[in-house]
Tab-separated table of C-alpha atoms in Angstrom:
chain	number	residue	atom	x	y	z
A	1	SER	CA	88.918	52.524	109.728
A	2	ASP	CA	85.361	51.084	109.606
A	3	VAL	CA	84.230	53.744	112.229
A	4	TYR	CA	85.814	56.802	110.136
A	5	LYS	CA	84.080	55.218	107.101
A	6	ARG	CA	80.774	55.293	108.638
A	7	GLN	CA	81.397	59.111	109.958
A	8	VAL	CA	82.120	60.210	106.710
A	9	SER	CA	79.294	58.590	104.988
A	10	THR	CA	77.002	60.500	106.955
A	11	GLN	CA	78.771	64.109	105.915
A	12	SER	CA	79.712	63.247	102.165
A	13	THR	CA	79.529	67.047	101.316
A	14	GLY	CA	81.358	69.256	103.786
A	15	ILE	CA	83.736	72.068	104.060
A	16	LEU	CA	87.438	71.417	105.306
A	17	PRO	CA	88.677	73.927	107.719
A	18	ASP	CA	91.944	72.570	107.370
A	19	TYR	CA	92.271	73.160	103.662
A	20	GLY	CA	91.305	76.633	103.843
A	21	GLY	CA	87.628	76.231	103.881
A	22	LEU	CA	87.577	74.103	100.602
A	23	ILE	CA	84.135	72.454	99.623
A	24	GLY	CA	83.838	69.044	98.387
A	25	LYS	CA	81.947	65.721	97.972
A	26	VAL	CA	83.365	62.374	98.761
A	27	TYR	CA	83.331	59.515	96.456
A	28	ALA	CA	85.503	57.140	98.234
A	29	VAL	CA	87.062	56.647	101.552
A	30	SER	CA	90.264	54.455	102.608
A	31	ASP	CA	92.163	54.708	105.834
A	32	ARG	CA	91.285	58.021	107.138
A	33	LYS	CA	91.630	59.629	103.837
A	34	CYS	CA	88.886	60.765	101.295
A	35	SER	CA	88.630	61.261	97.594
A	36	ILE	CA	86.434	64.098	96.770
A	37	THR	CA	85.496	65.940	93.998
A	38	THR	CA	85.286	69.689	94.126
A	39	PRO	CA	83.052	72.285	92.202
A	40	GLY	CA	84.197	73.038	88.761
A	41	PRO	CA	84.526	71.944	85.170
A	42	ASN	CA	88.123	70.151	85.860
A	43	ASP	CA	88.280	68.469	89.111
A	44	ASP	CA	89.980	65.023	89.087
A	45	GLY	CA	89.481	64.201	92.627
A	46	ARG	CA	92.118	64.340	95.417
A	47	ASP	CA	92.661	62.655	98.606
A	48	TYR	CA	91.912	64.790	101.815
A	49	ASP	CA	91.781	64.017	105.266
A	50	TRP	CA	87.967	64.580	106.565
A	51	LYS	CA	88.528	65.235	109.923
A	52	GLY	CA	86.747	68.330	111.210
A	53	ALA	CA	84.711	68.544	108.003
A	54	ILE	CA	81.539	70.628	108.560
A	55	LYS	CA	78.271	69.253	106.406
A	56	VAL	CA	77.337	71.797	104.024
A	57	ASP	CA	73.592	71.020	104.652
A	58	THR	CA	73.993	72.372	107.851
A	59	ILE	CA	74.471	75.902	106.327
A	60	PRO	CA	71.395	76.720	104.248
A	61	GLU	CA	72.810	79.913	102.771
A	62	LEU	CA	75.685	77.649	101.338
A	63	ASN	CA	73.561	74.492	100.651
A	64	ARG	CA	71.128	76.022	98.161
A	65	PHE	CA	74.025	76.621	95.930
A	66	MET	CA	76.064	73.378	96.204
A	67	ILE	CA	73.735	70.424	95.664
A	68	VAL	CA	71.405	70.026	92.482
A	69	ASP	CA	69.689	67.216	91.926
A	70	GLU	CA	72.008	65.341	94.618
A	71	ALA	CA	74.899	65.972	92.514
A	72	LEU	CA	77.820	68.797	93.553
A	73	ASP	CA	77.082	71.624	91.734
A	74	GLY	CA	78.216	75.131	92.876
A	75	THR	CA	77.825	77.170	89.777
A	76	VAL	CA	76.996	80.860	90.624
A	77	THR	CA	77.220	84.054	88.947
A	78	ALA	CA	79.242	86.854	90.790
A	79	MET	CA	80.808	90.510	90.158
A	80	PHE	CA	84.304	90.639	89.275
A	81	ARG	CA	86.521	93.197	87.198
A	82	GLY	CA	83.311	95.302	87.357
A	83	ALA	CA	80.660	92.585	85.572
A	84	GLU	CA	78.825	89.647	86.345
A	85	CYS	CA	80.580	86.351	85.684
A	86	HIS	CA	80.052	82.533	85.712
A	87	GLY	CA	82.012	80.909	88.168
A	88	TRP	CA	82.391	77.896	90.629
A	89	ILE	CA	82.229	78.229	94.558
A	90	THR	CA	85.199	76.212	95.799
A	91	HIS	CA	85.672	77.890	99.144
A	92	TYR	CA	83.459	78.721	102.067
A	93	ASP	CA	84.494	80.916	105.586
A	94	PRO	CA	81.750	79.806	108.086
A	95	ASP	CA	83.093	83.306	110.221
A	96	THR	CA	82.380	85.498	107.757
A	97	SER	CA	79.931	84.000	105.293
A	98	LYS	CA	82.068	84.810	102.732
A	99	ILE	CA	82.848	82.266	99.354
A	100	THR	CA	85.398	82.002	96.947
A	101	VAL	CA	84.409	82.248	93.604
A	102	ASN	CA	86.735	81.053	90.851
A	103	PHE	CA	86.232	81.826	87.446
A	104	ARG	CA	87.510	80.744	83.937
A	105	PRO	CA	90.501	82.518	82.598
A	106	ASP	CA	90.492	85.800	80.913
A	107	GLU	CA	91.384	85.954	77.032
A	108	ALA	CA	95.163	86.411	77.726
A	109	HIS	CA	95.562	83.688	80.147
A	110	LYS	CA	93.246	81.207	78.315
A	111	LYS	CA	95.732	80.922	75.340
A	112	VAL	CA	98.195	79.058	77.698
A	113	ASP	CA	95.591	77.266	80.090
A	114	SER	CA	95.101	73.961	78.289
A	115	THR	CA	92.403	73.136	80.958
A	116	ASP	CA	90.348	76.625	80.415
A	117	TYR	CA	90.066	76.693	83.979
A	118	ASP	CA	93.114	76.064	86.056
A	119	MET	CA	94.755	79.750	85.382
A	120	GLY	CA	91.120	81.364	86.097
A	121	ASP	CA	91.213	83.807	88.720
A	122	SER	CA	89.406	83.990	92.215
A	123	THR	CA	87.360	86.510	94.364
A	124	GLU	CA	85.885	86.445	97.742
A	125	VAL	CA	82.169	87.912	97.914
A	126	GLY	CA	79.686	87.666	100.647
A	127	VAL	CA	77.596	84.369	99.805
A	128	GLY	CA	74.155	86.669	99.932
A	129	SER	CA	75.503	88.490	96.921
A	130	ALA	CA	76.208	85.488	94.477
A	131	LYS	CA	73.315	84.481	92.256
A	132	LYS	CA	72.687	80.499	91.915
A	133	GLY	CA	73.763	78.931	88.929
A	134	HIS	CA	75.136	80.515	85.425
A	135	VAL	CA	72.805	83.187	84.771
A	136	ALA	CA	71.944	84.148	80.914
A	137	GLY	CA	73.329	87.595	79.822
A	138	ALA	CA	76.298	87.311	82.409
A	139	ALA	CA	80.056	86.754	80.824
A	140	GLU	CA	81.509	83.575	80.306
A	141	ARG	CA	84.810	84.815	81.618
A	142	PRO	CA	85.939	87.831	83.276
A	143	ARG	CA	87.233	90.430	81.000
A	144	VAL	CA	91.407	91.056	80.680
A	145	ARG	CA	92.895	93.421	83.177
A	146	THR	CA	93.735	96.818	82.626
A	147	ALA	CA	97.117	98.311	83.020
A	148	ALA	CA	96.600	99.652	86.166
A	149	GLU	CA	95.256	95.892	87.741
A	150	ILE	CA	98.368	94.525	86.371
A	151	THR	CA	100.523	97.104	87.803
A	152	ALA	CA	98.636	96.194	91.368
A	153	GLU	CA	98.970	92.606	90.926
A	154	LYS	CA	102.729	93.463	90.452
A	155	ASN	CA	102.899	95.038	93.535
A	156	LYS	CA	101.010	92.134	95.322
A	157	VAL	CA	103.789	89.766	93.855
A	158	LYS	CA	106.585	91.992	94.814
A	159	SER	CA	105.344	92.016	98.740
A	160	TYR	CA	105.324	88.184	99.071
A	161	GLY	CA	109.208	88.179	99.240
A	162	VAL	CA	109.872	85.699	96.443
A	163	ALA	CA	112.963	85.726	94.832
A	164	TYR	CA	112.140	84.146	91.043
A	165	ILE	CA	109.426	85.874	89.493
A	166	HIS	CA	110.385	86.301	85.812
A	167	CYS	CA	110.434	84.125	82.807
A	168	ALA	CA	113.782	82.395	81.973
A	169	GLY	CA	112.606	82.764	77.986
A	170	CYS	CA	111.693	86.323	78.013
A	171	GLY	CA	111.786	88.159	81.171
A	172	THR	CA	108.239	88.485	81.324
A	173	GLY	CA	106.959	89.026	85.176
A	174	VAL	CA	104.556	86.649	86.453
A	175	TRP	CA	101.983	89.062	86.896
A	176	ASP	CA	101.816	90.256	83.478
A	177	ASN	CA	99.684	88.545	81.059
A	178	PRO	CA	101.323	85.048	80.181
A	179	CYS	CA	104.106	84.896	77.490
A	180	ASP	CA	104.056	81.462	75.181
A	181	CYS	CA	107.485	80.375	76.337
A	182	PHE	CA	106.481	77.050	78.272
A	183	PRO	CA	103.639	75.979	75.943
A	184	THR	CA	105.876	76.298	72.667
A	185	GLN	CA	109.116	75.333	74.518
A	186	LYS	CA	110.843	78.342	72.573
A	187	ARG	CA	112.808	81.055	74.136
A	188	LYS	CA	113.521	84.543	73.132
A	189	GLY	CA	116.863	84.641	74.823
A	190	PHE	CA	118.442	84.053	78.557
A	191	PHE	CA	117.068	86.371	81.255
A	192	CYS	CA	117.531	86.508	84.938
A	193	GLN	CA	114.467	85.251	86.730
A	194	GLU	CA	115.070	87.295	89.595
A	195	CYS	CA	114.963	90.709	88.067
A	196	GLY	CA	114.021	89.794	84.388
A	197	LYS	CA	117.301	90.996	82.805
A	198	LYS	CA	118.376	89.790	79.608
A	199	CYS	CA	121.763	88.136	79.697
A	200	ALA	CA	124.348	86.784	77.012
A	201	SER	CA	123.613	82.965	77.875
A	202	GLY	CA	122.404	80.587	80.580
A	203	GLY	CA	126.422	81.046	82.108
A	204	SER	CA	125.920	84.581	82.791
A	205	ALA	CA	125.731	85.757	86.441
A	206	CYS	CA	122.637	87.950	87.347
A	207	CYS	CA	121.627	88.851	90.777
A	208	GLY	CA	124.326	87.289	92.448
A	209	LYS	CA	123.786	83.783	90.759
A	210	ARG	CA	124.561	82.183	87.326
A	211	LEU	CA	121.230	81.831	85.554
A	212	SER	CA	121.737	78.119	85.099
A	213	GLU	CA	121.719	78.071	88.927
A	214	GLN	CA	118.730	79.819	89.449
A	215	ALA	CA	115.264	78.130	90.489
A	216	GLN	CA	112.443	77.874	88.268
A	217	ASN	CA	109.897	81.020	88.514
A	218	GLN	CA	108.002	80.264	91.487
A	219	GLY	CA	104.688	80.250	89.763
A	220	TRP	CA	101.946	82.661	88.328
A	221	ALA	CA	100.487	85.589	90.194
A	222	ARG	CA	97.556	83.384	90.982
A	223	THR	CA	99.486	80.515	92.511
A	224	LEU	CA	101.420	82.787	94.818
A	225	GLY	CA	98.560	84.467	95.894
A	226	GLN	CA	97.043	81.164	97.061
A	227	LYS	CA	100.060	80.401	99.077
A	228	TYR	CA	100.990	83.701	100.553
A	229	GLY	CA	97.617	85.427	100.604
A	230	TYR	CA	95.831	88.034	98.658
A	231	PHE	CA	95.232	91.371	100.187
A	232	GLU	CA	93.353	94.685	99.159
């Protein structure tokens, strides 16, 4: 354990290959686990195994974004939805030199995101195409999606093979602009979470199960994309 602590102390900011290239800075170490902070406005620190971490300062093209006055930074400006937007580098792939940039939610998602960050979307860009810091004149958040972009998101979600992808309170698909059923705790009826059809009651059967026996929908499109993988 003491040896582990000494090893970690020499690489306090690093990339974690076992966590998809997540970038973080250690602030506490105990029994082969490290508590790290990650770039972004709402990180609360979580525990990770630091085994195999790659020191950020060994990758100059990435390091220039990550540390400012010895503090973890990661603020960048990158192209997303056709415009330059402010974001934060969260992951790095050493094999492709691509970074994952996470943005604040667009206006449609902001209204149901109390963190003003967690429901923001992400994109992968070459590390050389991003600009350091939040550049003046760039958008603070991405624009809302077009109808064509929402349809493309729907096709992605349906390709994952996940069963429950509609809101039980209104039937909205997880790919659509989000409804307010969860934050307001008000529902507009009883809906099948598999197909989105409106039913008479929670005891109604649809898609082979009573609504009351269906699982909760399995996450927003962003959450499912992170789990099952984005593709173009």
